[in-house]
Coordinates of C-alpha atoms and ligand atoms in Angstrom, one line a residue:
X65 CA 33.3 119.2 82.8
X66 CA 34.9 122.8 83.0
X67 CA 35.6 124.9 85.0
X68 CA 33.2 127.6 86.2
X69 CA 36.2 129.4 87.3
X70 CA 38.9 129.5 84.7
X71 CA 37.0 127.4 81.8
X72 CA 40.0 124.7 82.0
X73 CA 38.6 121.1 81.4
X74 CA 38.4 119.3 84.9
X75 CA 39.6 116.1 85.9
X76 CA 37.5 114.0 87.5
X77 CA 38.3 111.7 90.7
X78 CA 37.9 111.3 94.1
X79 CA 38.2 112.9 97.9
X80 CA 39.5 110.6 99.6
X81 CA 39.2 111.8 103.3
X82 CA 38.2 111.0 106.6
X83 CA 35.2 112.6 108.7
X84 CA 34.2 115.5 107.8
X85 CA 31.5 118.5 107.5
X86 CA 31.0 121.6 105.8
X87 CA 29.5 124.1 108.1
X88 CA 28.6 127.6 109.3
X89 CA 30.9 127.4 111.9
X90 CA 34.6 126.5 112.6
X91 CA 34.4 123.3 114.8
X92 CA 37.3 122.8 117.2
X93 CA 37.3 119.2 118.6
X94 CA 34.9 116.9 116.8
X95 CA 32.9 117.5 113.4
X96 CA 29.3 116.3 114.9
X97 CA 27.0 119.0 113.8
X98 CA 24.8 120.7 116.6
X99 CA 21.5 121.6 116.2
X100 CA 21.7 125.9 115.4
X101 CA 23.8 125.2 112.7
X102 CA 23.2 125.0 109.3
X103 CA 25.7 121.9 107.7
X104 CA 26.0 119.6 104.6
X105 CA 28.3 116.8 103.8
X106 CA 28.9 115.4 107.3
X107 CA 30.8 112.6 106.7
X108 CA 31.4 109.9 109.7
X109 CA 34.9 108.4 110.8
X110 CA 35.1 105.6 107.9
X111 CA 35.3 102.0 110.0
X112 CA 37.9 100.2 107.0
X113 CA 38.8 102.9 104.2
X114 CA 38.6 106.5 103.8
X115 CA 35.4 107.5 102.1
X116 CA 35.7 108.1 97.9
X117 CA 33.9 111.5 97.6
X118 CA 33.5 112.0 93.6
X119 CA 34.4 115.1 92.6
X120 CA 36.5 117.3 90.0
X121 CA 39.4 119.1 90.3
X122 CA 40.7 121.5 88.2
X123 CA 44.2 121.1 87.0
X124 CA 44.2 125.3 86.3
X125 CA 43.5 127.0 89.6
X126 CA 42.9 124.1 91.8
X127 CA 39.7 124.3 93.0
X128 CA 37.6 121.0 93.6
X129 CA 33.5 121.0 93.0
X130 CA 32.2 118.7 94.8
X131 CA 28.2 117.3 94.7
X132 CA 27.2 116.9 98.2
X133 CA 23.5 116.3 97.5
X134 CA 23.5 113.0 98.3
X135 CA 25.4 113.0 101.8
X136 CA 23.8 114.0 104.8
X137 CA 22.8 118.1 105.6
X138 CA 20.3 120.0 107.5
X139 CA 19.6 122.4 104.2
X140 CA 16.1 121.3 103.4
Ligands
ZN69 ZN1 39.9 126.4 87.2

């Protein structure tokens, strides 16, 4: 795909990464999601290997785009 940013053709791959969570708010000690806050891919600690997250990156200015839709959120 390209990139919305800069129109450079992506390359696609995978965020490999630990727990994580995309939210509102800066969390401090752990990334469990209370229940004012608005949050999408919440990822748990993986048990054997980190988790594969496809996504693209582009090669241009760096950015990643990633589809959360199918990890867990509180977005309705
Ligand atoms: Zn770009």
């Amino acid at each position: 795909m390209k990139c919305p940013f800069c129109d450079a053709e992506m390359l696609h791959g995978y965020l490999n990464c630990g727990n994580a969570i995309w939210s509102e708010r800066k969390h401090k000690i752990s990334t469990l999601p209370d229940t004012k806050e608005k949050y999408a891919f919440h990822l748990g600690t993986p048990l054997l290997s980190p988790h594969h997250v496809a996504c693209d990156c582009c090669p241009s200015c760096k950015r990643l785009i990633v589809d959360t839709s199918d990890y867990e959120n509180n977005l309705g």
